[in-house]
Coordinates of C-alpha atoms in Angstrom, one line a residue:
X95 CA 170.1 -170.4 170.2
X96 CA 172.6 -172.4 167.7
X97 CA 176.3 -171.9 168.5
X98 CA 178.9 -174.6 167.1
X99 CA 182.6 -176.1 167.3
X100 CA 184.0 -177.8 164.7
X101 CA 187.4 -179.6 163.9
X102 CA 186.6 -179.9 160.2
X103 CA 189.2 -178.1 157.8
X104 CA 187.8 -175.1 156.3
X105 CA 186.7 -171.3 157.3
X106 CA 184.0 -168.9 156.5
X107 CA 181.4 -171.9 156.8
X108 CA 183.3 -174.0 153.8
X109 CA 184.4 -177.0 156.2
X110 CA 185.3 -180.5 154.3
X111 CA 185.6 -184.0 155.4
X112 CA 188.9 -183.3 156.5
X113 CA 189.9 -183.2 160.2
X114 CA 192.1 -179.2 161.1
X115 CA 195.9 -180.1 161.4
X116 CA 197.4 -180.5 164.9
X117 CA 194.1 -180.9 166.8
X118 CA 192.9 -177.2 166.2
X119 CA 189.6 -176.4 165.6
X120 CA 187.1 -173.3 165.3
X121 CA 184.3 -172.0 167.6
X122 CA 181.4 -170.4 165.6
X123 CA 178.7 -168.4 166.9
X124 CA 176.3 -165.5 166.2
X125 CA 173.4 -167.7 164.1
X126 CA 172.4 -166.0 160.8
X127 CA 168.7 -168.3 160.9
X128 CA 168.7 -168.3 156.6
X129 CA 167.2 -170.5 155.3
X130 CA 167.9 -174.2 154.9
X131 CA 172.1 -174.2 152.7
X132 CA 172.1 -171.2 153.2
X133 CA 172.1 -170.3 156.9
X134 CA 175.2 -170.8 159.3
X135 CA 177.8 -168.7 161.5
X136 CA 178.7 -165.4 160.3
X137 CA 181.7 -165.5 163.8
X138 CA 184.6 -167.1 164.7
X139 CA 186.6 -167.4 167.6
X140 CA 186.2 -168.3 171.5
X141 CA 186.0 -165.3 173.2
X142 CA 182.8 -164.1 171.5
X143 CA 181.5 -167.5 171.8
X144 CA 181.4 -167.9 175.2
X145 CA 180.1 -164.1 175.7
X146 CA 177.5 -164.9 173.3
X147 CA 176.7 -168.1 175.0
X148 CA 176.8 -166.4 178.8
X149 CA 174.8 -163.5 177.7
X150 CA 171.6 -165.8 176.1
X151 CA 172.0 -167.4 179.7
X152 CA 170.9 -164.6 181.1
X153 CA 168.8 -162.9 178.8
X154 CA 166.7 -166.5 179.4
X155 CA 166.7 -165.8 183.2
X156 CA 166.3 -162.4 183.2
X157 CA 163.7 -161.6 180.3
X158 CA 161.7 -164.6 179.7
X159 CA 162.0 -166.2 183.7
X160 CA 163.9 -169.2 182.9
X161 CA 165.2 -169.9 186.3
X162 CA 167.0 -172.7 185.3
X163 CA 168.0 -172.7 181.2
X164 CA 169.4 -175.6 179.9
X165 CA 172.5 -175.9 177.6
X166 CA 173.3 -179.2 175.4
X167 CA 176.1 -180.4 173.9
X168 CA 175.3 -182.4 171.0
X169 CA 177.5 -184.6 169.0
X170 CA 176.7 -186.4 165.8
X171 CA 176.9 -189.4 164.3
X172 CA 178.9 -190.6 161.1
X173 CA 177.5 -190.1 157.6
X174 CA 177.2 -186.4 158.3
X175 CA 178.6 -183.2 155.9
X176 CA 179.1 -179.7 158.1
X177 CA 175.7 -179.1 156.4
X178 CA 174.0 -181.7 157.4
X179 CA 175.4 -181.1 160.8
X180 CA 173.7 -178.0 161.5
X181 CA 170.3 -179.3 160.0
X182 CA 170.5 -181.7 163.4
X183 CA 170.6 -178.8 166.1
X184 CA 168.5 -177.1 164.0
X185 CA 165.7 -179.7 164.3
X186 CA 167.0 -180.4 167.7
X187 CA 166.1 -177.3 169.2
X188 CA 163.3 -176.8 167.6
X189 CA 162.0 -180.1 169.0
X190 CA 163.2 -179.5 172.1
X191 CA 161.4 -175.9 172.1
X192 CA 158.1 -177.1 172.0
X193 CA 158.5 -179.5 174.9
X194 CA 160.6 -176.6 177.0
X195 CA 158.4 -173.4 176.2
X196 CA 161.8 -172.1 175.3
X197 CA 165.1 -172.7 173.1
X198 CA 168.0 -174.3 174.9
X199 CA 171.0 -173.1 173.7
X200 CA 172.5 -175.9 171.6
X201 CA 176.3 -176.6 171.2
X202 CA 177.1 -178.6 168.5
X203 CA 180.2 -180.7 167.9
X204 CA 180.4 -181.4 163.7
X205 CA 184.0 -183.7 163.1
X206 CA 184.7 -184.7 159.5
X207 CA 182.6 -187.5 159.1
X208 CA 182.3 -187.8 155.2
X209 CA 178.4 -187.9 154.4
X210 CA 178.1 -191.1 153.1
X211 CA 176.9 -194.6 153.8
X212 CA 180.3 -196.1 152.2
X213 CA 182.4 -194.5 154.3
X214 CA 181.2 -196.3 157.9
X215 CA 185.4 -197.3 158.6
X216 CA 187.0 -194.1 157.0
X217 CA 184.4 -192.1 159.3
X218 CA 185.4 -194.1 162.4
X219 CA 189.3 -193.3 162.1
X220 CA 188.2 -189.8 161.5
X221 CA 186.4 -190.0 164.8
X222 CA 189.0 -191.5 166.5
X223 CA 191.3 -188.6 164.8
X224 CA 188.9 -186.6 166.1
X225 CA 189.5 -187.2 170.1
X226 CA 192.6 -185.0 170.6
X227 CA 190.6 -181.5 169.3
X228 CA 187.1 -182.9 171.0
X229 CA 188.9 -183.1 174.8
X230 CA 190.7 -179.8 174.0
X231 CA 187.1 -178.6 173.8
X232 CA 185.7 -180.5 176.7
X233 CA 188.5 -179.2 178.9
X234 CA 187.0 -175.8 178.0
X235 CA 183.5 -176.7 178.7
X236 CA 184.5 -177.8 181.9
X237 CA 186.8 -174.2 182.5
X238 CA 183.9 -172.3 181.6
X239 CA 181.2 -174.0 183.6
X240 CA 184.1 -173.4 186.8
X241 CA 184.1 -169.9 185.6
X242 CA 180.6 -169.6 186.0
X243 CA 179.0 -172.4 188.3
X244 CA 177.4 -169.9 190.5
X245 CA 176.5 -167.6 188.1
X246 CA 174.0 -168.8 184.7
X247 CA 174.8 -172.2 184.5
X248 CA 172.3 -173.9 185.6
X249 CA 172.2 -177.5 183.6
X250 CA 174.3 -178.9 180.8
X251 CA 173.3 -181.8 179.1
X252 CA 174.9 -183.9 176.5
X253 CA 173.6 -186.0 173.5
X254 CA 175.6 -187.9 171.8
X255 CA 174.0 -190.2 168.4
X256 CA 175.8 -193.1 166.4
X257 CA 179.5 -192.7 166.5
X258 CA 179.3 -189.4 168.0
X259 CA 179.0 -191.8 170.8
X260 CA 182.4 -193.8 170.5
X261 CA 183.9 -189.6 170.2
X262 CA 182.0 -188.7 173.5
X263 CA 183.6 -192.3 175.1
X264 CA 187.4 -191.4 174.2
X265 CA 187.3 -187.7 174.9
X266 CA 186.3 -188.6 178.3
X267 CA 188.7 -191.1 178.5
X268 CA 191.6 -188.4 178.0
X269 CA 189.3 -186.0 180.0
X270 CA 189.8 -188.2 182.6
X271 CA 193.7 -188.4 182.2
X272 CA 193.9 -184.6 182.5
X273 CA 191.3 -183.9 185.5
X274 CA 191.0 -187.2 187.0
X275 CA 188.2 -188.0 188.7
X276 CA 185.8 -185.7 189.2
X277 CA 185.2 -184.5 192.3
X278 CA 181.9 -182.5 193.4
X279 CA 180.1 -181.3 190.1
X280 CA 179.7 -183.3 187.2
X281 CA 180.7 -182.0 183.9
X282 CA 176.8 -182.8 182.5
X283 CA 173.8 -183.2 184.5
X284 CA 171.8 -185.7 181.8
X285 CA 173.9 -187.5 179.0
X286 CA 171.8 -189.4 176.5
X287 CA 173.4 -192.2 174.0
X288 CA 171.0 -192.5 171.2
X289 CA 172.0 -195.3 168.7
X290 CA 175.3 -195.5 170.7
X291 CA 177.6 -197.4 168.2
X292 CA 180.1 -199.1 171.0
X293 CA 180.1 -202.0 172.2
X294 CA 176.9 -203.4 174.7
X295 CA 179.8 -204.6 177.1
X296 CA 181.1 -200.9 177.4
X297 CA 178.6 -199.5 179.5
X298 CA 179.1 -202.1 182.0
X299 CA 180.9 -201.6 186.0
X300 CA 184.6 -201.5 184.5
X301 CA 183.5 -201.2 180.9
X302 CA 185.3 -198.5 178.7
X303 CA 182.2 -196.1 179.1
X304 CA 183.0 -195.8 182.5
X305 CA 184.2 -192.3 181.8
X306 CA 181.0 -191.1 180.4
X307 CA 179.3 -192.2 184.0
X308 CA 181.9 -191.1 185.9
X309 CA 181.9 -187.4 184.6
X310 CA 177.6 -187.3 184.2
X311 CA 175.1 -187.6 187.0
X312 CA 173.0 -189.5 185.1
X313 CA 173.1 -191.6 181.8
X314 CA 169.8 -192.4 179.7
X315 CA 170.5 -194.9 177.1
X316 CA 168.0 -195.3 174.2
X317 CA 168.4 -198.7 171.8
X318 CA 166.0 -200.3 169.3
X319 CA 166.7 -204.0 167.4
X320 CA 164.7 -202.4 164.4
X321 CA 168.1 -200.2 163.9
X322 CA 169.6 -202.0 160.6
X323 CA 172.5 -199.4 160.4
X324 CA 173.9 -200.3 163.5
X325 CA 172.8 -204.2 162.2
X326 CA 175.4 -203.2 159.5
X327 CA 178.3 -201.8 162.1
X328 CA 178.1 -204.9 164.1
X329 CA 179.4 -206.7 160.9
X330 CA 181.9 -204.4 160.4
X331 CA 183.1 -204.1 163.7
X332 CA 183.6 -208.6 163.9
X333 CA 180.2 -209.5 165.4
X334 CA 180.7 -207.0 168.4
X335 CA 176.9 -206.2 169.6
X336 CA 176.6 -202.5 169.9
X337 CA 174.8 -200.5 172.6
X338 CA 172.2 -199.1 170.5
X339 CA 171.3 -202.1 168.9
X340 CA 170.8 -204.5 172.0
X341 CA 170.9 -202.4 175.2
X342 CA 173.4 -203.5 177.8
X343 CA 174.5 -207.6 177.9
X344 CA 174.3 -208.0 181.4
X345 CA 172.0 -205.7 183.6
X346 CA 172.6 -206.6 187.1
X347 CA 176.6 -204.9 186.5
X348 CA 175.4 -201.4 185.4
X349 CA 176.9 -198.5 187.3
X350 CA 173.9 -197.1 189.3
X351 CA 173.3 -194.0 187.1
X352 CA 173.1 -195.5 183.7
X353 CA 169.3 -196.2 183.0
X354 CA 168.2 -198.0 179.4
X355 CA 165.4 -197.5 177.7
X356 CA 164.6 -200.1 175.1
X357 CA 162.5 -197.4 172.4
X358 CA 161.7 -200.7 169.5
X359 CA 157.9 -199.7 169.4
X360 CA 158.7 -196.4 167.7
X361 CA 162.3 -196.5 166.8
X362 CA 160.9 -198.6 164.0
X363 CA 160.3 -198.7 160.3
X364 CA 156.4 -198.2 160.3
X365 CA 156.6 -195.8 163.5
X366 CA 158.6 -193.6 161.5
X367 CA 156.5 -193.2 158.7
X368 CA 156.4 -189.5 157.4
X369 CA 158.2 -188.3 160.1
X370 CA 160.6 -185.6 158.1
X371 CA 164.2 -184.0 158.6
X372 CA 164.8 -180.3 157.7
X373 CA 165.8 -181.9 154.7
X374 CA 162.5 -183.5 153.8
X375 CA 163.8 -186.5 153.7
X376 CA 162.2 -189.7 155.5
X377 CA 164.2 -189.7 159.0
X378 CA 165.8 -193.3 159.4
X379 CA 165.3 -195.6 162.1
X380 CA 168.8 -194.9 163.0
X381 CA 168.0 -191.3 163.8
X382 CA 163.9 -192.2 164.8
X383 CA 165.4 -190.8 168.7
X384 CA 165.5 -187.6 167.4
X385 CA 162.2 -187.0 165.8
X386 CA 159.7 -189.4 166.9
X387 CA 157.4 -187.9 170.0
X388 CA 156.8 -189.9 172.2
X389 CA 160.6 -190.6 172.5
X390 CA 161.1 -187.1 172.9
X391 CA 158.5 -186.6 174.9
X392 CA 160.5 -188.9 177.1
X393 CA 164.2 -187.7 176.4
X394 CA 162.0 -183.8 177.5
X395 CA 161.6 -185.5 181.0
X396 CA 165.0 -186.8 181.7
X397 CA 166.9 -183.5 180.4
X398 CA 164.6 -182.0 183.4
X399 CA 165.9 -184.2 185.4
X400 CA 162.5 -186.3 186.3
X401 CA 163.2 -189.4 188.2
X402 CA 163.6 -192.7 186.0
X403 CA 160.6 -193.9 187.9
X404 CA 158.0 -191.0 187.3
X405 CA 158.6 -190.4 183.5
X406 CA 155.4 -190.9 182.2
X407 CA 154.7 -193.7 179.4
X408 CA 157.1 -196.0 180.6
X409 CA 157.1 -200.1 182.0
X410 CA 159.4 -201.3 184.1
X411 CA 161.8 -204.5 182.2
X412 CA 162.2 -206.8 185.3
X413 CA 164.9 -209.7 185.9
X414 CA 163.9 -212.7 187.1
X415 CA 160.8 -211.0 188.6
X416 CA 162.8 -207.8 190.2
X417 CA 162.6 -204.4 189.3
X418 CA 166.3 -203.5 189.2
X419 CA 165.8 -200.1 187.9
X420 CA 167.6 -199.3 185.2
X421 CA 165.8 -200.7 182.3
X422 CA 162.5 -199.7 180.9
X423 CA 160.5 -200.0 178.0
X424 CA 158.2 -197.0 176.0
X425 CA 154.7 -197.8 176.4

């Protein structure tokens, strides 16, 4: 099941490139499945949202023996229209369908990023413009997973690609300043950074991404060197090496539930090869995480929570001759 959230400005499924005055934004639910421009959310407004959202919890428990459904959170990149937004949980579900046996529910987060290659530094002040609505909305998340912990919440994950992951970095930053630490449940079970544009020194002990391990049990991080977009933001943002470009810059100072997996053998031009989006375009590199299969075969095993150690198709990376296990290559 598709449900989203968005901060864009616009109703009745016309949202722009333009962020909601005063950090509002709308919850949108009940899925009309059209076809591709045509489909979206025919409802606004939280209440039916979340009882939307609880009840396909428990119609996957009760009628199709789910014991344990999954919910995502998913948070794109920039260079995305509200269209184009819901084209990504579209094919994100479905890809994640096939390795499940069922559909997650997937909870997308579309901020006005402006759909365009030109717009890389317009589309990170929107992102950053984006925080205040995005932890207003994580706040609720973690209100309705309270509500409910015992009930049919069983996992939520979160992915976050691109940018999205500099948004997921700062609303947990101001997450943090409302709850604090967290204490007992995690907001997410699995978080995975897919192209992460931040910087490889943030996911480090005391780095800025500290809040994203702090408030997830357990952090995957997928990078490639073949990603030329985030080649491109590393210019733009003075030189800075970014996380999905070049994995972490020192790996013996990782927190001990952040785990990188260095994905170059198919995150790649000629590994991508006529691999299509909804769209029918040629996916990019930058968004090969999404779509290629043996990466999701592997992203299938850490949203269920395999050990980093038994997901198949992997090599151990070793330091100076030692295992220090967080950082793995695909086979």
């Amino acid at each position: 099941m598709l449900l989203m959230v968005t901060n864009r400005s616009g109703t009745k499924g016309r949202y722009g490139d333009d962020a909601k005055p005063n950090h509002k934004y709308d919850y949108l639910y009940n899925y009309n499945n059209k076809s591709i421009n045509e489909d979206g959310f025919d409802s606004v407004g939280k209440k039916g949202f979340e009882v939307q959202l609880m009840q396909e919890l428990e119609r996957l428990r009760t009628e199709e023996g789910i014991a344990h459904p999954k919910v995502g959170f998913y948070i794109h990149g920039f260079n995305n229209t509200y269209r184009e937004s819901i084209d990504e949980i579209y094919d994100l579900e479905a890809k994640l369908k096939v390795r499940f046996g069922y559909a997650p529910v997937i909870v997308g987060f579309s901020w006005p990023s402006a759909g365009s290659l030109y717009t890389y530094l317009s589309d990170r002040e929107k992102s950053r413009d984006s925080v205040g609505a995005f932890t207003r909305i994580l706040l609720d998340l973690n209100a309705l997973v309270d509500r409910n912990q015992h009930d049919c919440f069983s996992s939520v994950f979160c992915f976050a690609h691109s940018m999205g992951v500099y948004t997921l970095r700062k609303g947990m930053e101001y997450l943090s300043d409302y709850l604090g630490a967290p204490q007992g449940r995690k907001l997410f079970d699995e978080t995975v950074l897919l192209g992460g544009d931040i910087s490889a020194k943030n996911i480090q002990i005391g780095g800025k991404a500290e809040y994203i391990t702090n408030f997830s049990r357990r952090v995957h991080v997928y990078y490639s060197k073949h990603d030329t977009v985030l080649r491109a933001a590393s210019i733009k943002r003075f030189g800075s090496p970014r996380l999905g470009r070049h994995g972490a810059l020192d790996y013996t100072n990782l927190p001990n539930n952040v785990v990188l997996v260095d994905a170059r053998k198919y995150a790649n031009k000629e590994a991508m090869e006529g691999y299509k989006e909804r769209s029918g375009e040629q996916v990019s590199i930058h968004s090969s995480y999404r779509y290629h299969d043996v990466i999701l075969d592997d992203l299938s095993q850490v949203l269920q929570s395999v050990d980093r150690d038994e997901v198949t198709n992997r090599g151990v990376i070793e330091l100076e001759g030692k295992n220090l296990g967080n950082h793995y290559r695909l086979l």
